[in-house]
Short mmCIF file of C-alpha atoms and ligand atoms in Angstrom, two decimals:
data_model
loop_
_atom_site.label_atom_id
_atom_site.label_comp_id
_atom_site.label_asym_id
_atom_site.label_seq_id
_atom_site.Cartn_x
_atom_site.Cartn_y
_atom_site.Cartn_z
CA MET A 1 -9.87 15.20 -33.41
CA ARG A 2 -9.61 12.70 -30.95
CA ARG A 3 -10.38 8.90 -31.18
CA ILE A 4 -10.48 6.43 -28.30
CA VAL A 5 -9.49 2.89 -28.75
CA THR A 6 -10.37 0.17 -25.91
CA HIS A 7 -10.62 -3.22 -25.39
CA GLU A 8 -14.27 -4.96 -25.83
CA GLU A 9 -15.29 -7.80 -23.43
CA GLY A 10 -13.72 -10.92 -24.06
CA GLU A 11 -10.95 -9.50 -26.41
CA ILE A 12 -7.85 -9.65 -24.09
CA PHE A 13 -6.37 -12.66 -24.92
CA ASP A 14 -5.50 -13.72 -21.57
CA VAL A 15 -8.66 -12.72 -19.68
CA GLU A 16 -9.47 -16.16 -18.55
CA LEU A 17 -5.88 -16.65 -17.34
CA GLU A 18 -5.56 -13.22 -15.64
CA GLU A 19 -9.23 -14.02 -13.43
CA GLN A 20 -7.75 -17.59 -12.49
CA ILE A 21 -4.89 -16.18 -11.08
CA LEU A 22 -6.67 -13.52 -9.13
CA LYS A 23 -9.14 -16.19 -7.98
CA ALA A 24 -6.06 -18.32 -6.69
CA ASN A 25 -4.45 -15.15 -5.09
CA ASP A 26 -7.82 -14.44 -3.17
CA GLU A 27 -8.11 -17.95 -1.85
CA LEU A 28 -4.33 -17.35 -0.29
CA ALA A 29 -5.24 -14.00 0.74
CA THR A 30 -8.15 -15.43 2.83
CA ARG A 31 -5.80 -18.18 4.29
CA ASN A 32 -3.25 -15.23 5.12
CA SER A 33 -5.80 -13.25 7.06
CA GLU A 34 -7.15 -16.21 9.12
CA ILE A 35 -3.40 -17.05 9.89
CA LEU A 36 -3.33 -13.18 10.96
CA ARG A 37 -6.43 -13.39 12.95
CA ARG A 38 -5.53 -16.68 14.65
CA HIS A 39 -2.38 -15.17 16.21
CA GLY A 40 -4.28 -11.58 16.79
CA VAL A 41 -1.82 -9.72 14.52
CA LYS A 42 -3.03 -6.93 12.45
CA ALA A 43 -1.74 -6.20 8.91
CA ILE A 44 -1.54 -3.06 7.04
CA ASP A 45 -0.87 -3.19 3.28
CA VAL A 46 0.91 0.05 2.47
CA MET A 47 0.33 0.57 -1.37
CA GLY A 48 1.05 3.87 -3.52
CA SER A 49 3.14 5.12 -6.34
CA ILE A 50 6.75 5.05 -6.65
CA GLY A 51 8.74 7.54 -4.40
CA SER A 52 5.64 8.60 -2.89
CA GLY A 53 6.82 8.17 1.02
CA LYS A 54 5.71 4.45 1.76
CA THR A 55 8.64 3.65 3.51
CA SER A 56 9.06 7.27 5.09
CA LEU A 57 5.82 6.78 6.33
CA ILE A 58 6.39 3.40 7.89
CA GLU A 59 9.38 4.67 9.53
CA LEU A 60 7.39 7.36 11.18
CA LEU A 61 4.66 4.90 12.34
CA ILE A 62 7.04 2.65 13.86
CA GLU A 63 8.59 5.56 15.88
CA LYS A 64 5.04 6.33 16.81
CA LEU A 65 4.00 2.88 17.74
CA ASN A 66 6.71 0.81 18.78
CA ARG A 67 6.13 1.08 22.39
CA LYS A 68 2.25 0.28 22.19
CA TYR A 69 3.05 -2.80 19.47
CA ARG A 70 5.76 -5.24 18.70
CA ILE A 71 5.92 -4.47 14.76
CA ALA A 72 7.46 -6.32 11.97
CA VAL A 73 7.81 -4.70 8.61
CA PHE A 74 7.82 -6.86 4.98
CA ASN A 75 9.25 -4.68 2.58
CA GLY A 76 8.24 -5.42 -1.05
CA ASP A 77 10.90 -4.44 -3.72
CA LEU A 78 11.91 -5.88 -7.16
CA THR A 79 15.74 -6.61 -6.17
CA THR A 80 17.29 -4.36 -3.61
CA THR A 81 17.41 -4.34 0.22
CA ILE A 82 17.53 -0.56 0.52
CA ASP A 83 13.96 -0.03 2.05
CA SER A 84 14.28 -2.77 4.71
CA ASP A 85 18.11 -1.44 5.58
CA ARG A 86 16.44 1.89 6.37
CA VAL A 87 13.51 0.33 8.51
CA ALA A 88 15.86 -1.84 10.23
CA ARG A 89 17.28 1.16 11.78
CA HIS A 90 14.10 1.80 13.66
CA GLY A 91 14.50 -1.56 15.54
CA ALA A 92 11.53 -3.35 13.87
CA GLU A 93 11.84 -6.96 12.59
CA VAL A 94 12.41 -6.55 8.99
CA ILE A 95 11.55 -9.13 6.39
CA GLN A 96 12.83 -8.17 2.46
CA ILE A 97 10.26 -9.78 -0.13
CA ASN A 98 11.96 -9.48 -3.79
CA THR A 99 9.54 -9.82 -6.20
CA GLY A 100 12.01 -10.19 -9.15
CA LYS A 101 10.18 -8.51 -11.89
CA GLU A 102 7.01 -8.57 -10.51
CA CYS A 103 5.40 -4.95 -9.94
CA HIS A 104 3.36 -5.99 -6.82
CA LEU A 105 3.32 -8.46 -4.13
CA ASP A 106 0.88 -11.24 -4.02
CA ALA A 107 -0.68 -13.30 -1.28
CA ASN A 108 1.71 -16.23 -1.68
CA LEU A 109 4.86 -13.98 -1.16
CA VAL A 110 3.30 -12.66 2.05
CA PHE A 111 2.54 -16.09 3.06
CA LYS A 112 6.19 -17.10 2.72
CA ALA A 113 6.91 -13.90 5.00
CA LEU A 114 4.47 -14.84 7.44
CA ASN A 115 6.18 -18.15 7.86
CA SER A 116 9.37 -16.63 8.44
CA VAL A 117 8.41 -14.73 11.41
CA ASN A 118 7.16 -15.76 14.96
CA LEU A 119 3.71 -14.35 14.74
CA GLU A 120 3.50 -15.28 18.65
CA GLN A 121 5.77 -12.27 19.39
CA LEU A 122 4.03 -9.67 16.90
CA ASP A 123 0.85 -7.37 17.10
CA LEU A 124 1.26 -5.65 13.77
CA ILE A 125 2.92 -5.63 10.34
CA PHE A 126 3.36 -3.07 7.79
CA ILE A 127 3.43 -4.42 4.21
CA GLU A 128 5.11 -2.21 2.04
CA ASN A 129 3.92 -3.08 -1.33
CA VAL A 130 5.89 -2.32 -4.67
CA GLY A 131 5.56 1.41 -5.90
CA ASN A 132 2.65 0.93 -8.60
CA LEU A 133 -0.72 2.11 -8.46
CA ILE A 134 -2.25 -0.53 -10.79
CA CYS A 135 -1.40 -4.19 -9.93
CA PRO A 136 -1.18 -3.99 -6.12
CA GLY A 137 -4.62 -3.03 -5.86
CA GLU A 138 -5.84 -6.08 -7.56
CA PHE A 139 -3.42 -8.68 -5.40
CA LYS A 140 -5.05 -8.90 -2.10
CA LEU A 141 -2.82 -9.83 0.71
CA GLY A 142 -4.92 -10.81 3.45
CA ALA A 143 -4.32 -7.46 5.55
CA ASP A 144 -6.76 -5.83 7.62
CA LYS A 145 -6.43 -2.27 6.22
CA ARG A 146 -5.11 -1.23 2.74
CA LEU A 147 -3.53 2.17 2.75
CA VAL A 148 -2.51 4.21 -0.31
CA VAL A 149 -0.05 6.90 -0.28
CA VAL A 150 0.45 9.25 -3.04
CA SER A 151 2.24 12.77 -2.91
CA VAL A 152 1.41 15.69 -4.66
CA THR A 153 4.80 15.79 -6.52
CA GLU A 154 2.86 13.04 -8.71
CA GLY A 155 0.73 15.87 -10.31
CA PRO A 156 -3.05 16.83 -10.31
CA TYR A 157 -4.72 13.54 -11.74
CA MET A 158 -3.07 10.46 -10.13
CA ILE A 159 -6.09 9.64 -8.51
CA LEU A 160 -8.66 9.88 -11.11
CA LYS A 161 -6.27 8.30 -13.44
CA HIS A 162 -5.99 5.32 -11.10
CA PRO A 163 -9.24 4.89 -9.48
CA PHE A 164 -9.42 1.14 -8.92
CA ILE A 165 -6.84 1.18 -6.47
CA PHE A 166 -8.51 3.95 -4.32
CA MET A 167 -11.81 2.26 -4.46
CA GLU A 168 -10.06 -0.77 -2.60
CA ALA A 169 -8.37 1.38 0.05
CA ASP A 170 -9.20 2.27 3.72
CA VAL A 171 -7.10 5.42 4.06
CA VAL A 172 -5.56 7.41 1.62
CA VAL A 173 -2.66 9.46 2.57
CA ILE A 174 -1.60 12.53 0.63
CA ASN A 175 2.07 13.26 1.18
CA LYS A 176 4.70 15.81 0.47
CA LEU A 177 2.45 18.73 1.14
CA ASP A 178 5.20 21.02 1.68
CA LEU A 179 5.94 20.89 -2.13
CA ALA A 180 1.96 21.42 -2.92
CA GLU A 181 2.53 25.13 -3.92
CA SER A 182 5.56 24.72 -5.99
CA MET A 183 3.77 21.76 -7.88
CA GLY A 184 0.52 23.76 -8.17
CA VAL A 185 -1.26 20.82 -6.75
CA GLU A 186 -4.14 21.61 -4.27
CA TYR A 187 -4.93 18.89 -1.34
CA GLU A 188 -8.47 19.84 -1.46
CA LYS A 189 -8.49 18.71 -5.29
CA LEU A 190 -7.00 15.39 -4.31
CA ARG A 191 -9.18 15.16 -1.40
CA SER A 192 -12.22 15.75 -3.10
CA ASP A 193 -10.95 13.37 -6.05
CA ALA A 194 -10.28 10.46 -3.38
CA LEU A 195 -13.97 10.82 -2.05
CA SER A 196 -15.62 10.89 -5.53
CA VAL A 197 -14.03 7.52 -6.12
CA ASN A 198 -14.67 5.81 -2.51
CA PRO A 199 -17.04 8.19 -0.51
CA LYS A 200 -15.80 6.00 2.50
CA VAL A 201 -12.16 6.38 2.30
CA LYS A 202 -10.28 8.15 5.08
CA VAL A 203 -8.14 10.97 3.46
CA ILE A 204 -5.18 12.25 5.65
CA GLY A 205 -2.52 14.94 4.20
CA THR A 206 0.80 14.44 5.66
CA ILE A 207 4.54 15.55 5.48
CA CYS A 208 6.48 12.69 6.27
CA ARG A 209 9.73 15.00 6.07
CA THR A 210 8.59 16.37 8.98
CA GLY A 211 6.09 13.97 10.79
CA LYS A 212 3.03 16.32 10.22
CA GLY A 213 -0.18 14.35 10.11
CA ILE A 214 0.99 11.02 11.42
CA ASP A 215 -0.92 11.28 14.46
CA LYS A 216 -4.39 11.54 12.12
CA VAL A 217 -2.81 8.61 9.96
CA VAL A 218 -2.77 6.18 13.28
CA GLU A 219 -6.29 7.36 14.23
CA ALA A 220 -7.52 6.66 10.64
CA LEU A 221 -6.21 3.18 10.69
CA GLY A 222 -7.86 2.64 14.28
CA ILE A 223 -4.32 1.23 15.66
N1 GTP B 301 9.68 17.23 0.64
C1 GTP B 301 9.00 15.94 1.07
N2 GTP B 301 9.91 14.81 0.71
C2 GTP B 301 9.45 13.53 1.02
C3 GTP B 301 8.26 13.69 1.96
N3 GTP B 301 8.14 12.03 2.26
C4 GTP B 301 9.03 11.53 1.81
N4 GTP B 301 10.01 12.50 1.02
C5 GTP B 301 11.20 11.97 0.24
O1 GTP B 301 10.87 11.28 -0.95
C6 GTP B 301 11.81 10.26 -1.46
C7 GTP B 301 10.99 9.27 -1.25
O2 GTP B 301 10.31 8.90 -0.24
P1 GTP B 301 10.32 6.87 0.06
O3 GTP B 301 9.79 7.00 1.38
O4 GTP B 301 11.63 6.43 -0.14
O5 GTP B 301 9.24 6.70 -0.81
P2 GTP B 301 8.79 5.11 -1.21
O6 GTP B 301 7.09 5.32 -1.72
O7 GTP B 301 9.02 4.22 -0.35
O8 GTP B 301 9.56 5.02 -2.57
P3 GTP B 301 9.52 3.31 -3.45
O9 GTP B 301 9.85 2.44 -2.12
O10 GTP B 301 10.86 3.73 -4.03
O11 GTP B 301 8.63 3.42 -4.09
C8 GTP B 301 12.69 10.30 -0.29
O12 GTP B 301 13.65 11.16 -0.75
C9 GTP B 301 12.03 11.24 1.04
O13 GTP B 301 12.89 11.83 1.72
C10 GTP B 301 7.70 14.81 2.24
O14 GTP B 301 6.71 14.74 3.05
N5 GTP B 301 8.11 16.01 1.53
MG1 MG B 302 9.83 2.45 -0.39
#
């Protein structure tokens, strides 16, 4: 026998506090997007689960686009600079954002990062969010596009189990297709799960290890 326990409306003690935090964050995100628009800079919020391939995808996108655009990357991570060290090797300007114990970036941290670069000399910013399929979806950053990276190694249900972040996404990248067969996970199943949650989302399969699918990601982002 199975029983299901859930919260009822108003039962979560900090519900009002959470609403206030998200409202304040939304206002800061709007300010970020105005700053970006004023400077003609496009920003992409790259969200996704831990280890799904966010940094690998950004590295490929830099190599693909760095003759067309002046690119910066904001790397969100709890405490390390591992990802920003990787990205810096590709010649892009890199800002490490360390969140401490926070499991997501917020608009205030991105505002600080925006203040630390010369927006006059940039066209495009990739923002790598902290690896997590829950909170980053709730905390808007003011980016033009939101992209979620998942990989087949996370199993067949990660999209259906985390629908909210996919509802907010413009593009979903399903990565590590080279491992799909050994994982027993089908790309078409994940694609149809993403579309069932968000019929407008663009879904692209990739192998970031080889670069397969990167052109389609660029096309889907409209950059
Ligand atoms: N087989 C395979 N491995 C991949 C692919 N893409 C990325 N990887 C590997 O997956 C691991 C994690 O990739 P990252 O790009 O660091 O993932 P991430 O999402 O940035 O990880 P966090 O920032 O730690 O959340 C690395 O060892 C990559 O080499 C792929 O398409 N196929
Ligand atoms: Mg990373």
